mmCIF file of C-alpha atoms and ligand atoms in Angstrom:
data_model
loop_
_atom_site.group_PDB
_atom_site.id
_atom_site.type_symbol
_atom_site.label_atom_id
_atom_site.label_comp_id
_atom_site.label_asym_id
_atom_site.label_seq_id
_atom_site.Cartn_x
_atom_site.Cartn_y
_atom_site.Cartn_z
ATOM 1 C CA UNK A 1 -55.310 -70.750 -6.159
ATOM 2 C CA UNK A 2 -53.892 -71.446 -9.597
ATOM 3 C CA UNK A 3 -50.279 -72.180 -10.308
ATOM 4 C CA UNK A 4 -48.934 -69.035 -12.028
ATOM 5 C CA UNK A 5 -45.911 -69.599 -14.206
ATOM 6 C CA UNK A 6 -43.455 -66.694 -14.408
ATOM 7 C CA UNK A 7 -41.926 -66.414 -17.882
ATOM 8 C CA UNK A 8 -39.042 -63.951 -18.120
ATOM 9 C CA UNK A 9 -38.100 -62.677 -21.562
ATOM 10 C CA UNK A 10 -34.646 -61.328 -22.266
ATOM 11 C CA UNK A 11 -34.139 -58.365 -24.621
ATOM 12 C CA UNK A 12 -36.699 -58.095 -27.466
ATOM 13 C CA UNK A 13 -33.927 -58.279 -30.065
ATOM 14 C CA UNK A 14 -33.294 -61.855 -28.875
ATOM 15 C CA UNK A 15 -36.859 -62.945 -29.698
ATOM 16 C CA UNK A 16 -35.637 -64.766 -32.787
ATOM 17 C CA UNK A 17 -33.442 -67.079 -30.679
ATOM 18 C CA UNK A 18 -34.814 -70.603 -30.142
ATOM 19 C CA UNK A 19 -34.632 -70.428 -26.339
ATOM 20 C CA UNK A 20 -36.666 -67.207 -26.193
ATOM 21 C CA UNK A 21 -39.150 -68.465 -28.763
ATOM 22 C CA UNK A 22 -39.723 -71.655 -26.768
ATOM 23 C CA UNK A 23 -40.778 -69.558 -23.771
ATOM 24 C CA UNK A 24 -43.326 -67.677 -25.861
ATOM 25 C CA UNK A 25 -44.551 -70.888 -27.486
ATOM 26 C CA UNK A 26 -45.374 -72.201 -24.015
ATOM 27 C CA UNK A 27 -47.352 -69.012 -23.276
ATOM 28 C CA UNK A 28 -49.100 -69.250 -26.659
ATOM 29 C CA UNK A 29 -50.120 -72.844 -25.915
ATOM 30 C CA UNK A 30 -51.666 -71.759 -22.611
ATOM 31 C CA UNK A 31 -53.658 -69.140 -24.538
ATOM 32 C CA UNK A 32 -54.797 -71.600 -27.229
ATOM 33 C CA UNK A 33 -55.931 -73.967 -24.464
ATOM 34 C CA UNK A 34 -58.161 -71.284 -22.945
ATOM 35 C CA UNK A 35 -55.729 -70.026 -20.292
ATOM 36 C CA UNK A 36 -55.022 -66.519 -18.989
ATOM 37 C CA UNK A 37 -51.614 -64.928 -19.534
ATOM 38 C CA UNK A 38 -50.467 -61.459 -18.439
ATOM 39 C CA UNK A 39 -48.416 -59.973 -21.261
ATOM 40 C CA UNK A 40 -46.314 -56.851 -21.773
ATOM 41 C CA UNK A 41 -47.467 -54.256 -24.291
ATOM 42 C CA UNK A 42 -45.963 -50.843 -25.061
ATOM 43 C CA UNK A 43 -48.682 -49.119 -22.974
ATOM 44 C CA UNK A 44 -49.391 -51.246 -19.878
ATOM 45 C CA UNK A 45 -49.460 -54.996 -19.174
ATOM 46 C CA UNK A 46 -52.577 -56.776 -20.463
ATOM 47 C CA UNK A 47 -54.354 -59.871 -19.151
ATOM 48 C CA UNK A 48 -54.866 -61.915 -22.302
ATOM 49 C CA UNK A 49 -57.135 -64.748 -23.403
ATOM 50 C CA UNK A 50 -58.369 -66.057 -26.776
ATOM 51 C CA UNK A 51 -60.904 -63.379 -27.820
ATOM 52 C CA UNK A 52 -63.041 -66.004 -29.615
ATOM 53 C CA UNK A 53 -63.289 -68.311 -26.577
ATOM 54 C CA UNK A 54 -66.147 -67.131 -24.325
ATOM 55 C CA UNK A 55 -65.188 -69.395 -21.413
ATOM 56 C CA UNK A 56 -61.607 -68.119 -21.431
ATOM 57 C CA UNK A 57 -62.744 -64.492 -21.655
ATOM 58 C CA UNK A 58 -65.191 -65.025 -18.784
ATOM 59 C CA UNK A 59 -62.199 -66.075 -16.678
ATOM 60 C CA UNK A 60 -60.550 -62.671 -17.315
ATOM 61 C CA UNK A 61 -63.514 -60.947 -15.668
ATOM 62 C CA UNK A 62 -63.328 -63.343 -12.727
ATOM 63 C CA UNK A 63 -59.566 -62.982 -12.238
ATOM 64 C CA UNK A 64 -59.733 -59.162 -12.287
ATOM 65 C CA UNK A 65 -63.028 -58.790 -10.457
ATOM 66 C CA UNK A 66 -64.184 -56.717 -13.442
ATOM 67 C CA UNK A 67 -67.844 -55.756 -14.013
ATOM 68 C CA UNK A 68 -69.312 -57.940 -16.800
ATOM 69 C CA UNK A 69 -70.556 -55.013 -18.881
ATOM 70 C CA UNK A 70 -67.096 -53.445 -19.283
ATOM 71 C CA UNK A 71 -65.884 -54.613 -22.728
ATOM 72 C CA UNK A 72 -62.363 -55.757 -23.570
ATOM 73 C CA UNK A 73 -59.946 -54.620 -26.263
ATOM 74 C CA UNK A 74 -59.139 -57.248 -28.912
ATOM 75 C CA UNK A 75 -55.462 -57.289 -29.916
ATOM 76 C CA UNK A 76 -54.238 -58.239 -33.389
ATOM 77 C CA UNK A 77 -50.791 -58.766 -34.913
ATOM 78 C CA UNK A 78 -51.617 -57.920 -38.526
ATOM 79 C CA UNK A 79 -54.167 -55.873 -40.462
ATOM 80 C CA UNK A 80 -55.247 -59.129 -42.116
ATOM 81 C CA UNK A 81 -56.896 -60.147 -38.809
ATOM 82 C CA UNK A 82 -59.200 -57.113 -38.816
ATOM 83 C CA UNK A 83 -61.972 -58.043 -41.315
ATOM 84 C CA UNK A 84 -63.015 -61.075 -39.234
ATOM 85 C CA UNK A 85 -63.577 -58.879 -36.179
ATOM 86 C CA UNK A 86 -65.656 -56.053 -37.596
ATOM 87 C CA UNK A 87 -69.001 -55.799 -39.383
ATOM 88 C CA UNK A 88 -68.958 -53.966 -42.699
ATOM 89 C CA UNK A 89 -66.173 -52.038 -44.371
ATOM 90 C CA UNK A 90 -63.359 -50.386 -42.456
ATOM 91 C CA UNK A 91 -64.259 -46.650 -42.389
ATOM 92 C CA UNK A 92 -61.858 -44.601 -44.545
ATOM 93 C CA UNK A 93 -60.815 -42.462 -41.563
ATOM 94 C CA UNK A 94 -59.941 -45.536 -39.531
ATOM 95 C CA UNK A 95 -57.874 -46.921 -42.403
ATOM 96 C CA UNK A 96 -55.925 -43.650 -42.449
ATOM 97 C CA UNK A 97 -55.302 -43.793 -38.698
ATOM 98 C CA UNK A 98 -54.245 -47.444 -38.939
ATOM 99 C CA UNK A 99 -51.809 -46.562 -41.678
ATOM 100 C CA UNK A 100 -50.249 -43.829 -39.580
ATOM 101 C CA UNK A 101 -50.394 -45.117 -35.996
ATOM 102 C CA UNK A 102 -50.590 -48.942 -36.118
ATOM 103 C CA UNK A 103 -48.906 -50.858 -34.715
ATOM 104 C CA UNK A 104 -49.019 -48.621 -31.655
ATOM 105 C CA UNK A 105 -50.945 -47.281 -28.650
ATOM 106 C CA UNK A 106 -54.221 -46.658 -30.495
ATOM 107 C CA UNK A 107 -57.515 -48.564 -30.078
ATOM 108 C CA UNK A 108 -60.361 -48.147 -32.559
ATOM 109 C CA UNK A 109 -63.998 -49.129 -32.005
ATOM 110 C CA UNK A 110 -66.161 -50.568 -34.822
ATOM 111 C CA UNK A 111 -69.454 -52.417 -35.212
ATOM 112 C CA UNK A 112 -68.563 -56.014 -34.296
ATOM 113 C CA UNK A 113 -68.755 -59.190 -36.352
ATOM 114 C CA UNK A 114 -70.778 -62.187 -35.164
ATOM 115 C CA UNK A 115 -67.513 -63.990 -34.337
ATOM 116 C CA UNK A 116 -66.931 -61.742 -31.300
ATOM 117 C CA UNK A 117 -68.608 -63.359 -28.286
ATOM 118 C CA UNK A 118 -70.892 -61.119 -26.236
ATOM 119 C CA UNK A 119 -68.725 -61.618 -23.170
ATOM 120 C CA UNK A 120 -65.744 -60.059 -25.025
ATOM 121 C CA UNK A 121 -67.713 -56.970 -26.056
ATOM 122 C CA UNK A 122 -69.488 -56.637 -22.720
ATOM 123 C CA UNK A 123 -72.808 -57.215 -24.486
ATOM 124 C CA UNK A 124 -72.249 -54.237 -26.829
ATOM 125 C CA UNK A 125 -72.720 -54.303 -30.566
ATOM 126 C CA UNK A 126 -69.215 -52.905 -31.090
ATOM 127 C CA UNK A 127 -65.657 -54.147 -30.675
ATOM 128 C CA UNK A 128 -62.484 -52.298 -29.689
ATOM 129 C CA UNK A 129 -59.397 -53.350 -31.677
ATOM 130 C CA UNK A 130 -55.711 -52.592 -31.137
ATOM 131 C CA UNK A 131 -52.548 -53.627 -32.998
ATOM 132 C CA UNK A 132 -49.809 -53.291 -30.340
ATOM 133 C CA UNK A 133 -46.236 -52.452 -31.283
ATOM 134 C CA UNK A 134 -44.563 -54.398 -28.447
ATOM 135 C CA UNK A 135 -42.540 -57.230 -30.030
ATOM 136 C CA UNK A 136 -43.466 -59.754 -27.305
ATOM 137 C CA UNK A 137 -47.193 -58.966 -27.625
ATOM 138 C CA UNK A 138 -47.031 -59.217 -31.412
ATOM 139 C CA UNK A 139 -45.150 -62.509 -31.363
ATOM 140 C CA UNK A 140 -47.524 -64.029 -28.812
ATOM 141 C CA UNK A 141 -50.593 -63.144 -30.882
ATOM 142 C CA UNK A 142 -48.891 -64.624 -33.954
ATOM 143 C CA UNK A 143 -47.954 -67.823 -32.123
ATOM 144 C CA UNK A 144 -51.388 -68.162 -30.498
ATOM 145 C CA UNK A 145 -52.945 -67.750 -33.955
ATOM 146 C CA UNK A 146 -55.995 -65.952 -32.532
ATOM 147 C CA UNK A 147 -56.744 -62.361 -31.560
ATOM 148 C CA UNK A 148 -56.257 -61.780 -27.840
ATOM 149 C CA UNK A 149 -58.810 -60.043 -25.650
ATOM 150 C CA UNK A 150 -56.869 -58.134 -22.997
ATOM 151 C CA UNK A 151 -57.837 -55.510 -20.452
ATOM 152 C CA UNK A 152 -55.097 -53.998 -18.301
ATOM 153 C CA UNK A 153 -53.623 -56.734 -16.062
ATOM 154 C CA UNK A 154 -54.548 -55.128 -12.726
ATOM 155 C CA UNK A 155 -57.170 -56.117 -10.203
ATOM 156 C CA UNK A 156 -60.224 -53.979 -10.912
ATOM 157 C CA UNK A 157 -59.802 -50.733 -8.957
ATOM 158 C CA UNK A 158 -55.967 -50.762 -8.952
ATOM 159 C CA UNK A 159 -53.750 -48.690 -11.267
ATOM 160 C CA UNK A 160 -52.823 -50.362 -14.545
ATOM 161 C CA UNK A 161 -49.607 -52.400 -14.229
ATOM 162 C CA UNK A 162 -46.511 -51.077 -15.954
ATOM 163 C CA UNK A 163 -44.108 -53.777 -14.725
ATOM 164 C CA UNK A 164 -44.292 -57.543 -14.236
ATOM 165 C CA UNK A 165 -43.894 -56.873 -10.485
ATOM 166 C CA UNK A 166 -47.244 -55.005 -10.530
ATOM 167 C CA UNK A 167 -48.858 -57.998 -12.292
ATOM 168 C CA UNK A 168 -47.402 -60.342 -9.683
ATOM 169 C CA UNK A 169 -48.804 -58.136 -6.874
ATOM 170 C CA UNK A 170 -52.297 -58.254 -8.364
ATOM 171 C CA UNK A 171 -52.622 -61.568 -10.198
ATOM 172 C CA UNK A 172 -50.282 -64.199 -8.722
ATOM 173 C CA UNK A 173 -52.360 -67.339 -8.111
ATOM 174 C CA UNK A 174 -55.208 -66.041 -10.306
ATOM 175 C CA UNK A 175 -53.804 -66.542 -13.814
ATOM 176 C CA UNK A 176 -51.852 -69.248 -15.673
ATOM 177 C CA UNK A 177 -48.747 -67.220 -16.508
ATOM 178 C CA UNK A 178 -47.155 -63.796 -16.317
ATOM 179 C CA UNK A 179 -44.725 -62.898 -19.102
ATOM 180 C CA UNK A 180 -42.082 -60.433 -17.892
ATOM 181 C CA UNK A 181 -41.000 -58.244 -20.791
ATOM 182 C CA UNK A 182 -39.582 -55.402 -18.694
ATOM 183 C CA UNK A 183 -41.209 -52.047 -17.898
ATOM 184 C CA UNK A 184 -43.753 -50.593 -20.354
ATOM 185 C CA UNK A 185 -42.424 -47.630 -22.324
ATOM 186 C CA UNK A 186 -45.616 -45.551 -22.592
ATOM 187 C CA UNK A 187 -47.030 -46.161 -19.115
ATOM 188 C CA UNK A 188 -50.670 -45.162 -19.701
ATOM 189 C CA UNK A 189 -53.325 -47.140 -21.579
ATOM 190 C CA UNK A 190 -53.929 -46.690 -25.307
ATOM 191 C CA UNK A 191 -55.841 -43.869 -26.939
ATOM 192 C CA UNK A 192 -59.422 -45.059 -27.627
ATOM 193 C CA UNK A 193 -61.372 -43.610 -30.566
ATOM 194 C CA UNK A 194 -64.826 -44.730 -31.659
ATOM 195 C CA UNK A 195 -65.918 -45.125 -35.275
ATOM 196 C CA UNK A 196 -69.311 -46.379 -34.171
ATOM 197 C CA UNK A 197 -70.680 -42.813 -34.075
ATOM 198 C CA UNK A 198 -71.276 -40.389 -36.942
ATOM 199 C CA UNK A 199 -68.142 -38.420 -36.130
ATOM 200 C CA UNK A 200 -64.979 -40.112 -34.818
ATOM 201 C CA UNK A 201 -65.043 -39.616 -31.056
ATOM 202 C CA UNK A 202 -62.063 -39.690 -28.677
ATOM 203 C CA UNK A 203 -63.128 -41.703 -25.620
ATOM 204 C CA UNK A 204 -59.800 -42.047 -23.824
ATOM 205 C CA UNK A 205 -56.659 -39.960 -24.438
ATOM 206 C CA UNK A 206 -53.323 -41.760 -24.705
ATOM 207 C CA UNK A 207 -49.899 -41.602 -26.302
ATOM 208 C CA UNK A 208 -51.386 -41.116 -29.764
ATOM 209 C CA UNK A 209 -52.439 -37.566 -28.976
ATOM 210 C CA UNK A 210 -55.557 -35.610 -29.931
ATOM 211 C CA UNK A 211 -53.305 -33.322 -31.962
ATOM 212 C CA UNK A 212 -51.940 -36.352 -33.855
ATOM 213 C CA UNK A 213 -55.420 -37.747 -34.488
ATOM 214 C CA UNK A 214 -56.574 -34.373 -35.841
ATOM 215 C CA UNK A 215 -53.559 -34.169 -38.170
ATOM 216 C CA UNK A 216 -55.139 -37.106 -39.982
ATOM 217 C CA UNK A 217 -58.841 -36.482 -39.177
ATOM 218 C CA UNK A 218 -59.530 -32.824 -38.281
ATOM 219 C CA UNK A 219 -63.148 -33.718 -37.445
ATOM 220 C CA UNK A 220 -62.281 -35.823 -34.362
ATOM 221 C CA UNK A 221 -64.462 -34.827 -31.378
ATOM 222 C CA UNK A 222 -63.647 -35.356 -27.708
ATOM 223 C CA UNK A 223 -66.069 -37.022 -25.313
ATOM 224 C CA UNK A 224 -66.902 -34.804 -22.310
ATOM 225 C CA UNK A 225 -65.785 -37.509 -19.910
ATOM 226 C CA UNK A 226 -62.164 -36.958 -20.966
ATOM 227 C CA UNK A 227 -62.179 -33.671 -19.023
ATOM 228 C CA UNK A 228 -65.164 -33.780 -16.680
ATOM 229 C CA UNK A 229 -67.090 -36.115 -14.467
ATOM 230 C CA UNK A 230 -70.183 -37.423 -16.241
ATOM 231 C CA UNK A 231 -73.436 -36.133 -14.797
ATOM 232 C CA UNK A 232 -76.376 -38.495 -14.318
ATOM 233 C CA UNK A 233 -77.967 -37.638 -17.676
ATOM 234 C CA UNK A 234 -74.841 -37.880 -19.844
ATOM 235 C CA UNK A 235 -74.307 -41.119 -21.716
ATOM 236 C CA UNK A 236 -71.128 -43.096 -21.019
ATOM 237 C CA UNK A 237 -69.958 -43.892 -24.554
ATOM 238 C CA UNK A 238 -67.542 -46.310 -22.974
ATOM 239 C CA UNK A 239 -68.659 -48.418 -20.012
ATOM 240 C CA UNK A 240 -65.187 -47.866 -18.496
ATOM 241 C CA UNK A 241 -66.098 -44.179 -18.066
ATOM 242 C CA UNK A 242 -68.823 -44.804 -15.548
ATOM 243 C CA UNK A 243 -66.741 -46.983 -13.248
ATOM 244 C CA UNK A 244 -64.667 -45.290 -10.628
ATOM 245 C CA UNK A 245 -61.163 -45.397 -11.974
ATOM 246 C CA UNK A 246 -58.283 -46.190 -9.689
ATOM 247 C CA UNK A 247 -58.442 -44.070 -6.567
ATOM 248 C CA UNK A 248 -55.619 -44.356 -4.042
ATOM 249 C CA UNK A 249 -56.450 -45.055 -0.409
ATOM 250 C CA UNK A 250 -55.441 -41.435 0.248
ATOM 251 C CA UNK A 251 -57.631 -38.480 -0.551
ATOM 252 C CA UNK A 252 -56.027 -37.246 -3.810
ATOM 253 C CA UNK A 253 -56.531 -33.598 -4.762
ATOM 254 C CA UNK A 254 -55.372 -32.123 -8.033
ATOM 255 C CA UNK A 255 -53.816 -28.676 -7.616
ATOM 256 C CA UNK A 256 -53.807 -26.559 -10.773
ATOM 257 C CA UNK A 257 -51.211 -23.922 -9.963
ATOM 258 C CA UNK A 258 -47.924 -22.317 -10.984
ATOM 259 C CA UNK A 259 -44.919 -23.748 -9.137
ATOM 260 C CA UNK A 260 -44.643 -21.128 -6.382
ATOM 261 C CA UNK A 261 -48.321 -21.285 -5.508
ATOM 262 C CA UNK A 262 -48.307 -25.111 -5.528
ATOM 263 C CA UNK A 263 -45.291 -25.344 -3.221
ATOM 264 C CA UNK A 264 -46.576 -22.680 -0.871
ATOM 265 C CA UNK A 265 -50.031 -24.239 -0.654
ATOM 266 C CA UNK A 266 -48.707 -27.725 0.026
ATOM 267 C CA UNK A 267 -46.154 -26.520 2.596
ATOM 268 C CA UNK A 268 -48.835 -24.616 4.453
ATOM 269 C CA UNK A 269 -50.964 -27.796 4.598
ATOM 270 C CA UNK A 270 -48.178 -30.003 5.989
ATOM 271 C CA UNK A 271 -49.548 -32.588 8.439
ATOM 272 C CA UNK A 272 -48.946 -36.249 9.251
ATOM 273 C CA UNK A 273 -49.795 -38.349 6.174
ATOM 274 C CA UNK A 274 -49.788 -35.385 3.763
ATOM 275 C CA UNK A 275 -47.778 -36.004 0.585
ATOM 276 C CA UNK A 276 -47.043 -34.008 -2.546
ATOM 277 C CA UNK A 277 -47.202 -35.731 -5.927
ATOM 278 C CA UNK A 278 -45.017 -33.236 -7.661
ATOM 279 C CA UNK A 279 -42.748 -32.358 -10.560
ATOM 280 C CA UNK A 280 -38.949 -32.608 -10.301
ATOM 281 C CA UNK A 281 -38.667 -28.813 -10.203
ATOM 282 C CA UNK A 282 -40.933 -28.570 -7.137
ATOM 283 C CA UNK A 283 -38.679 -30.755 -4.986
ATOM 284 C CA UNK A 284 -36.138 -28.195 -3.679
ATOM 285 C CA UNK A 285 -38.865 -26.002 -2.144
ATOM 286 C CA UNK A 286 -41.118 -28.704 -0.672
ATOM 287 C CA UNK A 287 -41.297 -29.221 3.091
ATOM 288 C CA UNK A 288 -43.637 -32.233 3.022
ATOM 289 C CA UNK A 289 -42.846 -35.801 1.908
ATOM 290 C CA UNK A 290 -43.183 -36.132 -1.850
ATOM 291 C CA UNK A 291 -43.091 -38.455 -4.821
ATOM 292 C CA UNK A 292 -42.137 -36.905 -8.138
ATOM 293 C CA UNK A 293 -43.752 -38.038 -11.380
ATOM 294 C CA UNK A 294 -41.231 -36.369 -13.671
ATOM 295 C CA UNK A 295 -40.205 -32.969 -15.012
ATOM 296 C CA UNK A 296 -43.093 -30.505 -15.559
ATOM 297 C CA UNK A 297 -42.399 -30.097 -19.264
ATOM 298 C CA UNK A 298 -42.116 -33.805 -20.081
ATOM 299 C CA UNK A 299 -45.552 -35.421 -20.273
ATOM 300 C CA UNK A 300 -44.152 -38.627 -21.797
ATOM 301 C CA UNK A 301 -41.996 -39.143 -18.690
ATOM 302 C CA UNK A 302 -44.984 -38.319 -16.447
ATOM 303 C CA UNK A 303 -47.051 -40.954 -18.285
ATOM 304 C CA UNK A 304 -44.305 -43.513 -17.824
ATOM 305 C CA UNK A 305 -44.014 -42.906 -14.055
ATOM 306 C CA UNK A 306 -47.618 -42.144 -13.084
ATOM 307 C CA UNK A 307 -49.012 -45.581 -12.199
ATOM 308 C CA UNK A 308 -45.872 -46.633 -10.329
ATOM 309 C CA UNK A 309 -46.084 -43.440 -8.249
ATOM 310 C CA UNK A 310 -49.781 -44.009 -7.496
ATOM 311 C CA UNK A 311 -48.987 -47.536 -6.272
ATOM 312 C CA UNK A 312 -46.140 -46.173 -4.131
ATOM 313 C CA UNK A 313 -48.401 -43.587 -2.494
ATOM 314 C CA UNK A 314 -50.565 -46.438 -1.240
ATOM 315 C CA UNK A 315 -47.509 -48.265 0.024
ATOM 316 C CA UNK A 316 -46.331 -45.146 1.902
ATOM 317 C CA UNK A 317 -49.667 -44.971 3.681
ATOM 318 C CA UNK A 318 -50.354 -41.455 2.403
ATOM 319 C CA UNK A 319 -53.571 -40.007 3.843
ATOM 320 C CA UNK A 320 -53.890 -36.885 1.719
ATOM 321 C CA UNK A 321 -52.031 -36.207 -1.524
ATOM 322 C CA UNK A 322 -51.762 -32.892 -3.352
ATOM 323 C CA UNK A 323 -50.921 -33.625 -6.994
ATOM 324 C CA UNK A 324 -49.425 -30.874 -9.148
ATOM 325 C CA UNK A 325 -51.660 -30.620 -12.217
ATOM 326 C CA UNK A 326 -49.968 -31.486 -15.541
ATOM 327 C CA UNK A 327 -50.391 -29.582 -18.794
ATOM 328 C CA UNK A 328 -53.221 -30.903 -20.990
ATOM 329 C CA UNK A 329 -51.226 -30.677 -24.228
ATOM 330 C CA UNK A 330 -50.098 -33.714 -26.178
ATOM 331 C CA UNK A 331 -49.614 -36.805 -24.009
ATOM 332 C CA UNK A 332 -50.314 -34.488 -21.047
ATOM 333 C CA UNK A 333 -54.047 -34.880 -21.735
ATOM 334 C CA UNK A 334 -53.753 -38.620 -21.003
ATOM 335 C CA UNK A 335 -51.829 -37.920 -17.795
ATOM 336 C CA UNK A 336 -54.373 -35.263 -16.749
ATOM 337 C CA UNK A 337 -57.299 -37.590 -17.500
ATOM 338 C CA UNK A 338 -55.882 -40.423 -15.342
ATOM 339 C CA UNK A 339 -55.001 -38.129 -12.418
ATOM 340 C CA UNK A 340 -58.281 -36.219 -12.407
ATOM 341 C CA UNK A 341 -60.161 -39.529 -12.334
ATOM 342 C CA UNK A 342 -57.939 -40.800 -9.521
ATOM 343 C CA UNK A 343 -58.760 -37.579 -7.683
ATOM 344 C CA UNK A 344 -62.489 -38.173 -8.118
ATOM 345 C CA UNK A 345 -62.453 -34.824 -10.012
ATOM 346 C CA UNK A 346 -61.407 -32.794 -6.920
ATOM 347 C CA UNK A 347 -59.452 -29.825 -8.297
ATOM 348 C CA UNK A 348 -58.125 -26.718 -6.561
ATOM 349 C CA UNK A 349 -57.075 -23.814 -8.790
ATOM 350 C CA UNK A 350 -54.489 -21.369 -7.434
ATOM 351 C CA UNK A 351 -53.064 -18.173 -8.903
ATOM 352 C CA UNK A 352 -49.519 -16.859 -8.969
ATOM 353 C CA UNK A 353 -48.554 -14.087 -6.564
ATOM 354 C CA UNK A 354 -51.183 -14.798 -3.907
ATOM 355 C CA UNK A 355 -50.597 -15.997 -0.368
ATOM 356 C CA UNK A 356 -51.917 -19.453 0.485
HETATM 357 O O1 TXA B 401 -53.328 -49.889 -23.645
HETATM 358 C C1 TXA B 401 -54.377 -50.506 -23.508
HETATM 359 O O2 TXA B 401 -55.415 -50.203 -24.100
HETATM 360 C C2 TXA B 401 -54.354 -51.722 -22.566
HETATM 361 C C3 TXA B 401 -53.402 -52.755 -23.181
HETATM 362 C C4 TXA B 401 -53.408 -54.052 -22.417
HETATM 363 O O3 TXA B 401 -53.733 -52.958 -24.526
HETATM 364 N N1 TXA B 401 -55.673 -52.221 -22.368
HETATM 365 C C5 TXA B 401 -56.610 -51.566 -21.623
HETATM 366 O O4 TXA B 401 -57.798 -52.246 -21.505
HETATM 367 O O5 TXA B 401 -56.402 -50.503 -21.111
HETATM 368 P P1 TXA B 401 -58.914 -51.831 -20.432
HETATM 369 O O6 TXA B 401 -59.922 -52.914 -20.532
HETATM 370 O O7 TXA B 401 -58.286 -51.625 -19.132
HETATM 371 O O8 TXA B 401 -59.530 -50.529 -20.986
HETATM 372 C C6 TXA B 401 -60.352 -50.577 -22.139
HETATM 373 C C7 TXA B 401 -61.308 -49.414 -22.150
HETATM 374 C C8 TXA B 401 -62.383 -49.548 -21.096
HETATM 375 O O9 TXA B 401 -62.640 -48.268 -20.562
HETATM 376 C C9 TXA B 401 -63.589 -50.055 -21.882
HETATM 377 O O10 TXA B 401 -64.811 -49.644 -21.321
HETATM 378 C C10 TXA B 401 -63.350 -49.413 -23.252
HETATM 379 O O11 TXA B 401 -61.952 -49.393 -23.432
HETATM 380 N N2 TXA B 401 -63.951 -50.209 -24.329
HETATM 381 C C11 TXA B 401 -63.605 -51.447 -24.750
HETATM 382 N N3 TXA B 401 -64.425 -51.875 -25.725
HETATM 383 C C12 TXA B 401 -65.311 -50.876 -25.955
HETATM 384 C C13 TXA B 401 -66.430 -50.713 -26.814
HETATM 385 N N4 TXA B 401 -66.801 -51.666 -27.669
HETATM 386 N N5 TXA B 401 -67.129 -49.541 -26.759
HETATM 387 C C14 TXA B 401 -66.765 -48.569 -25.889
HETATM 388 N N6 TXA B 401 -65.721 -48.673 -25.036
HETATM 389 C C15 TXA B 401 -65.014 -49.806 -25.049
HETATM 390 MG MG1 MG B 402 -58.065 -51.089 -17.259
#
């Protein structure tokens, strides 16, 4: 067991105050010395280490129980840090996306420079880079003076953490410090797009939406794994795709249905341990225990609540969960992608006006 220091930040606007800065300087020193620090970002909490220090990065994999071939995202706090990380010129399309969406919840993949240790890139020839917008994350990278490799700060197999409490649940005693910067605003992990292929390829949907990417680069393609389970022959462009994503202890089933059909179906399957993971509007008609993940028309709220709700379902001891399928538009695609993976791609489609 390690001693894990808990560092609580007050409001981000106070970051310029000496007392707050001293806290972050202590965290930055841990990082420079090869330590592991869980840090808030605008998407989810990350478990950070010096991206250039192979021994420190190896510790991330150990602390999370993460498979060695699953590469990490390298976080920067200025565009000036980018040339050292990538091989060759920044592709014009990537420069345009950076201009529009960085800092923010967007990760871009490039051929990697020789400075990136193999352990950071999971043995791949490419590196994923993100410039987060969270003020605490930015300041920590600046103070550490090195790019930070950081996967989500959960134990492998758990939902990504969106609060410091989630990080404490998973990582207390396994890391050097946890920086509490309050709940994450976005709630799902960053959008991942690869520039290592001929055409820019969306590997993971997030808060920078497909529609927004195509406003800048109409040619963006979407990897099949965003919607469907990969078959044996299909190539996982991202090692993360082939690993089972978080699955709750309960059997989670995605129900693609209009409200009436969803409610009727779930009510007719009421049994001990059966829960609905529903929208706000479903609540008045439900006759089974439920957890709501937001209003049906507000995918940004759904994204923010999703991982907390998935953790709560485990805590409730749910045995079977019927999740009301979100829309796939905008940020909804990210919400859909996380839920369908949690459901192991089990989907039931129901029509309006039928009896279930
Ligand atoms: O929002 C986020 O992206 C958070 C915060 C902490 O920044 N990080 C995060 O990291 O979600 P992680 O490791 O949980 O997810 C990174 C995903 C994995 O699926 C991994 O396989 C993929 O990105 N990835 C990383 N580097 C890659 C590369 N070089 N090529 C293909 N996929 C890569
Ligand atoms: Mg993760």
